[in-house]
Short mmCIF file of C-alpha atoms in Angstrom, two decimals:
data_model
loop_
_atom_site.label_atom_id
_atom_site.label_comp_id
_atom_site.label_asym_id
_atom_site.label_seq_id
_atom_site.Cartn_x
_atom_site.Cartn_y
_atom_site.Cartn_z
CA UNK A 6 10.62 -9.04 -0.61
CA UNK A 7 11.49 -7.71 -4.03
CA UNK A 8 8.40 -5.48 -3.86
CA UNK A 9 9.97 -3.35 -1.07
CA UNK A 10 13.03 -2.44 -2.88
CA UNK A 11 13.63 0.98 -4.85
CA UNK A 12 14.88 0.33 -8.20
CA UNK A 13 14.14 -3.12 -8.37
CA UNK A 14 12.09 -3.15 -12.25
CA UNK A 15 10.54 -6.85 -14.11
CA UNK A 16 9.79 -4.38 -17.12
CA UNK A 17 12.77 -3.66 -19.35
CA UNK A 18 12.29 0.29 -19.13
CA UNK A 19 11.10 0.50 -15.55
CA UNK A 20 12.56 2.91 -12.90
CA UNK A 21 11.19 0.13 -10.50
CA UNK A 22 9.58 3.25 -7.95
CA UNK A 23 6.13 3.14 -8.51
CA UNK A 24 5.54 1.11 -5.14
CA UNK A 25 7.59 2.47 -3.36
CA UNK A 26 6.02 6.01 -4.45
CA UNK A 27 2.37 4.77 -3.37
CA UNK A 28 3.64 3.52 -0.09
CA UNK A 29 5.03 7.49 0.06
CA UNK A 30 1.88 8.74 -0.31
CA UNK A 31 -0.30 6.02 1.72
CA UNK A 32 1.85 6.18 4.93
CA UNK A 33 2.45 10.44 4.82
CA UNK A 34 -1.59 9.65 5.37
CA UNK A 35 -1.39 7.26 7.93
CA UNK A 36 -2.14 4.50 5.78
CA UNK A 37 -1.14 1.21 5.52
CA UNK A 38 -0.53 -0.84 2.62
CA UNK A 39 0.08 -4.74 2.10
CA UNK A 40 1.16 -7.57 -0.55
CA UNK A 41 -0.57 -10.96 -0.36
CA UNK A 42 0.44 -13.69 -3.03
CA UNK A 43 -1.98 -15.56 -4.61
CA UNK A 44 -2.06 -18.99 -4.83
CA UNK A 45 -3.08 -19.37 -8.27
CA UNK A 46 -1.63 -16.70 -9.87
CA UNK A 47 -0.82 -12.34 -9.23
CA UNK A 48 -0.83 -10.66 -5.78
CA UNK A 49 -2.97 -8.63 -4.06
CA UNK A 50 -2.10 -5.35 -2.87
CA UNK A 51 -4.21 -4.05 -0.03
CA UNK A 52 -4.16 -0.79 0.84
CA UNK A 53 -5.96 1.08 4.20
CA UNK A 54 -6.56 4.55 5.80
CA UNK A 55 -7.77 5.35 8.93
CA UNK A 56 -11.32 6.91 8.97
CA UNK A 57 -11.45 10.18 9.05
CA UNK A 58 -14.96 12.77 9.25
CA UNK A 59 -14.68 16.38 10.14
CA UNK A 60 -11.05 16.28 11.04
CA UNK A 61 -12.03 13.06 13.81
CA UNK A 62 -10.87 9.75 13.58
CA UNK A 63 -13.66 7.55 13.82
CA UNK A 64 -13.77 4.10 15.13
CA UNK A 65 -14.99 1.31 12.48
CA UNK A 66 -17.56 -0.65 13.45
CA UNK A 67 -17.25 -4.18 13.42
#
């Protein structure tokens, strides 16, 4: 829940926005971005965008 939080810094000199700057950016694009804890050890961060050609959306295939 930490990650979600503005200011919020683990580094001694860190401002603490860099997440909260990419998830900005990723949804002003539609995107959509998500934190997954390891079991071992880290996270994983996914992030997604919708897929775009020619200015129209296109459907993934499964």
């Amino acid at each position: 829940e930490k990650l979600k939080v503005p200011l919020t810094s683990t580094k001694e000199n860190g401002m603490g926005l860099g997440l909260t700057i990419v998830k900005t950016i990723v949804e002003a694009h539609q995107g959509k971005i998500s934190f997954k804890r390891n079991t071992d050890v880290g996270l994983t961060v996914t992030v997604s965008f919708p897929l775009v050609k020619d200015g129209f959306e296109w459907q993934a295939q499964k």
